[in-house]
PDB file of C-alpha atoms in Angstrom:
ATOM      1  CA  MET A   1     -53.879 191.449  75.435  1.00  0.00           C
ATOM      2  CA  ARG A   2     -51.637 188.341  76.933  1.00  0.00           C
ATOM      3  CA  GLN A   3     -48.583 189.339  78.258  1.00  0.00           C
ATOM      4  CA  LEU A   4     -45.186 188.739  76.306  1.00  0.00           C
ATOM      5  CA  LYS A   5     -41.843 188.150  77.757  1.00  0.00           C
ATOM      6  CA  PHE A   6     -38.490 187.262  76.646  1.00  0.00           C
ATOM      7  CA  ARG A   7     -35.166 186.428  77.680  1.00  0.00           C
ATOM      8  CA  VAL A   8     -32.094 186.443  75.394  1.00  0.00           C
ATOM      9  CA  TRP A   9     -28.875 184.246  75.112  1.00  0.00           C
ATOM     10  CA  ASN A  10     -25.876 186.263  74.004  1.00  0.00           C
ATOM     11  CA  LYS A  11     -24.330 184.009  71.231  1.00  0.00           C
ATOM     12  CA  VAL A  12     -20.862 185.931  71.893  1.00  0.00           C
ATOM     13  CA  ALA A  13     -20.658 186.228  75.312  1.00  0.00           C
ATOM     14  CA  ARG A  14     -22.370 182.854  76.136  1.00  0.00           C
ATOM     15  CA  LYS A  15     -24.793 184.289  78.691  1.00  0.00           C
ATOM     16  CA  MET A  16     -28.475 184.761  79.359  1.00  0.00           C
ATOM     17  CA  HIS A  17     -29.815 187.997  79.943  1.00  0.00           C
ATOM     18  CA  ASN A  18     -33.523 189.400  80.667  1.00  0.00           C
ATOM     19  CA  PRO A  19     -33.544 192.352  77.854  1.00  0.00           C
ATOM     20  CA  GLN A  20     -34.505 195.648  78.826  1.00  0.00           C
ATOM     21  CA  ALA A  21     -35.683 196.429  75.686  1.00  0.00           C
ATOM     22  CA  ILE A  22     -36.137 194.728  72.157  1.00  0.00           C
ATOM     23  CA  SER A  23     -36.489 196.983  69.172  1.00  0.00           C
ATOM     24  CA  PHE A  24     -38.644 195.964  66.105  1.00  0.00           C
ATOM     25  CA  ASP A  25     -38.505 197.286  62.541  1.00  0.00           C
ATOM     26  CA  ILE A  26     -41.859 199.232  62.002  1.00  0.00           C
ATOM     27  CA  GLN A  27     -42.524 197.523  58.401  1.00  0.00           C
ATOM     28  CA  SER A  28     -41.143 194.072  58.794  1.00  0.00           C
ATOM     29  CA  ARG A  29     -42.401 193.666  62.546  1.00  0.00           C
ATOM     30  CA  ASN A  30     -39.191 191.814  62.688  1.00  0.00           C
ATOM     31  CA  PRO A  31     -36.635 192.295  65.746  1.00  0.00           C
ATOM     32  CA  PHE A  32     -33.447 194.199  64.746  1.00  0.00           C
ATOM     33  CA  ALA A  33     -31.715 195.351  68.094  1.00  0.00           C
ATOM     34  CA  VAL A  34     -31.612 194.264  71.833  1.00  0.00           C
ATOM     35  CA  SER A  35     -30.664 196.304  74.930  1.00  0.00           C
ATOM     36  CA  VAL A  36     -29.361 194.306  78.061  1.00  0.00           C
ATOM     37  CA  PRO A  37     -28.328 195.658  81.278  1.00  0.00           C
ATOM     38  CA  GLY A  38     -24.874 197.253  81.067  1.00  0.00           C
ATOM     39  CA  LYS A  39     -24.968 197.668  77.431  1.00  0.00           C
ATOM     40  CA  SER A  40     -26.687 200.031  74.756  1.00  0.00           C
ATOM     41  CA  TRP A  41     -27.994 198.750  71.758  1.00  0.00           C
ATOM     42  CA  ASP A  42     -26.754 195.703  69.927  1.00  0.00           C
ATOM     43  CA  PRO A  43     -27.849 193.661  66.807  1.00  0.00           C
ATOM     44  CA  VAL A  44     -30.348 191.184  66.970  1.00  0.00           C
ATOM     45  CA  GLY A  45     -28.202 188.725  65.386  1.00  0.00           C
ATOM     46  CA  LYS A  46     -25.955 188.510  68.230  1.00  0.00           C
ATOM     47  CA  TYR A  47     -28.907 187.239  70.559  1.00  0.00           C
ATOM     48  CA  GLU A  48     -31.208 184.018  70.361  1.00  0.00           C
ATOM     49  CA  LEU A  49     -34.622 185.592  71.383  1.00  0.00           C
ATOM     50  CA  LEU A  50     -36.585 183.360  73.457  1.00  0.00           C
ATOM     51  CA  GLN A  51     -40.213 183.740  74.573  1.00  0.00           C
ATOM     52  CA  TRP A  52     -41.932 183.057  77.587  1.00  0.00           C
ATOM     53  CA  THR A  53     -44.595 180.134  77.066  1.00  0.00           C
ATOM     54  CA  GLY A  54     -47.056 181.841  79.445  1.00  0.00           C
ATOM     55  CA  LEU A  55     -46.721 178.852  81.631  1.00  0.00           C
ATOM     56  CA  THR A  56     -45.013 177.846  84.789  1.00  0.00           C
ATOM     57  CA  ASP A  57     -43.327 174.679  86.112  1.00  0.00           C
ATOM     58  CA  ALA A  58     -44.591 173.165  89.406  1.00  0.00           C
ATOM     59  CA  GLN A  59     -42.431 175.542  91.600  1.00  0.00           C
ATOM     60  CA  GLY A  60     -43.955 178.592  89.850  1.00  0.00           C
ATOM     61  CA  ILE A  61     -40.860 179.148  87.613  1.00  0.00           C
ATOM     62  CA  ASP A  62     -41.529 180.826  84.127  1.00  0.00           C
ATOM     63  CA  VAL A  63     -41.137 178.386  81.177  1.00  0.00           C
ATOM     64  CA  TYR A  64     -39.182 179.818  78.203  1.00  0.00           C
ATOM     65  CA  GLU A  65     -38.476 178.313  74.716  1.00  0.00           C
ATOM     66  CA  ALA A  66     -35.190 176.117  74.955  1.00  0.00           C
ATOM     67  CA  ASP A  67     -35.930 175.413  78.577  1.00  0.00           C
ATOM     68  CA  LEU A  68     -35.414 171.623  79.893  1.00  0.00           C
ATOM     69  CA  ILE A  69     -38.228 170.288  81.878  1.00  0.00           C
ATOM     70  CA  PHE A  70     -37.789 167.391  84.060  1.00  0.00           C
ATOM     71  CA  ILE A  71     -41.100 165.316  84.173  1.00  0.00           C
ATOM     72  CA  GLN A  72     -41.541 161.805  85.349  1.00  0.00           C
ATOM     73  CA  SER A  73     -37.856 160.855  85.110  1.00  0.00           C
ATOM     74  CA  GLU A  74     -37.520 162.217  81.666  1.00  0.00           C
ATOM     75  CA  VAL A  75     -36.167 165.554  80.286  1.00  0.00           C
ATOM     76  CA  TYR A  76     -38.021 167.554  77.651  1.00  0.00           C
ATOM     77  CA  CYS A  77     -37.381 170.456  75.760  1.00  0.00           C
ATOM     78  CA  VAL A  78     -39.592 173.342  75.126  1.00  0.00           C
ATOM     79  CA  GLN A  79     -39.579 174.058  71.324  1.00  0.00           C
ATOM     80  CA  TRP A  80     -41.477 176.212  68.830  1.00  0.00           C
ATOM     81  CA  ASN A  81     -43.352 174.549  65.970  1.00  0.00           C
ATOM     82  CA  GLU A  82     -43.686 176.668  63.290  1.00  0.00           C
ATOM     83  CA  ALA A  83     -46.379 174.651  61.216  1.00  0.00           C
ATOM     84  CA  LEU A  84     -48.670 174.434  64.255  1.00  0.00           C
ATOM     85  CA  ALA A  85     -47.602 177.829  65.518  1.00  0.00           C
ATOM     86  CA  SER A  86     -47.340 176.722  69.048  1.00  0.00           C
ATOM     87  CA  PHE A  87     -44.997 175.300  71.732  1.00  0.00           C
ATOM     88  CA  GLU A  88     -44.323 171.851  72.133  1.00  0.00           C
ATOM     89  CA  LEU A  89     -42.345 169.351  74.417  1.00  0.00           C
ATOM     90  CA  LYS A  90     -39.926 166.916  72.826  1.00  0.00           C
ATOM     91  CA  SER A  91     -37.778 164.545  74.592  1.00  0.00           C
ATOM     92  CA  TRP A  92     -34.374 165.791  74.910  1.00  0.00           C
ATOM     93  CA  ARG A  93     -32.757 162.437  74.053  1.00  0.00           C
ATOM     94  CA  GLY A  94     -35.403 160.618  72.642  1.00  0.00           C
ATOM     95  CA  SER A  95     -38.189 160.905  70.442  1.00  0.00           C
ATOM     96  CA  SER A  96     -41.309 161.201  72.615  1.00  0.00           C
ATOM     97  CA  GLN A  97     -43.603 164.280  73.043  1.00  0.00           C
ATOM     98  CA  ARG A  98     -45.636 165.654  76.012  1.00  0.00           C
ATOM     99  CA  ASP A  99     -48.485 168.062  75.902  1.00  0.00           C
ATOM    100  CA  MET A 100     -47.434 171.447  76.866  1.00  0.00           C
ATOM    101  CA  SER A 101     -49.665 171.460  79.577  1.00  0.00           C
ATOM    102  CA  THR A 102     -47.664 168.732  81.589  1.00  0.00           C
ATOM    103  CA  VAL A 103     -44.946 171.387  82.460  1.00  0.00           C
ATOM    104  CA  SER A 104     -46.875 172.434  85.254  1.00  0.00           C
ATOM    105  CA  THR A 105     -46.094 169.131  87.158  1.00  0.00           C
ATOM    106  CA  GLY A 106     -42.584 169.409  85.804  1.00  0.00           C
ATOM    107  CA  LYS A 107     -39.533 171.273  86.750  1.00  0.00           C
ATOM    108  CA  VAL A 108     -37.402 173.449  84.476  1.00  0.00           C
ATOM    109  CA  ILE A 109     -33.759 172.293  85.189  1.00  0.00           C
ATOM    110  CA  GLY A 110     -31.744 174.491  82.739  1.00  0.00           C
ATOM    111  CA  ASN A 111     -31.902 175.285  79.304  1.00  0.00           C
ATOM    112  CA  THR A 112     -30.200 173.921  76.061  1.00  0.00           C
ATOM    113  CA  PHE A 113     -27.716 176.923  75.759  1.00  0.00           C
ATOM    114  CA  GLN A 114     -26.122 176.413  79.460  1.00  0.00           C
ATOM    115  CA  THR A 115     -26.445 172.652  79.561  1.00  0.00           C
ATOM    116  CA  GLU A 116     -23.748 170.378  78.341  1.00  0.00           C
ATOM    117  CA  ASN A 117     -25.157 167.799  75.985  1.00  0.00           C
TER     118      ASN A 117
END
């Protein structure tokens, strides 16, 4: 079984966390609560759940959904493509795309939540 890792963006406090636990509804299999350090359970709606892609950048940093990756003088955003059921790299300012395997040649420089547009 592959390893699943998440981090969460607190929409209210505007802060990134590594969750201690995520609780899922047994029947729907949807997340419904998140526990972060220093807090008990909060409703999942307060957070944006960001999944690890299973990849690392050139410096060994884990790459998560919504991360910004600098590759060959351009910045790309990691996004989930629902139709293809896979992660993809889309240019943050333009319309170009790259294969996800190229994140290993790039560098994580931030994420869409903590970086000014």
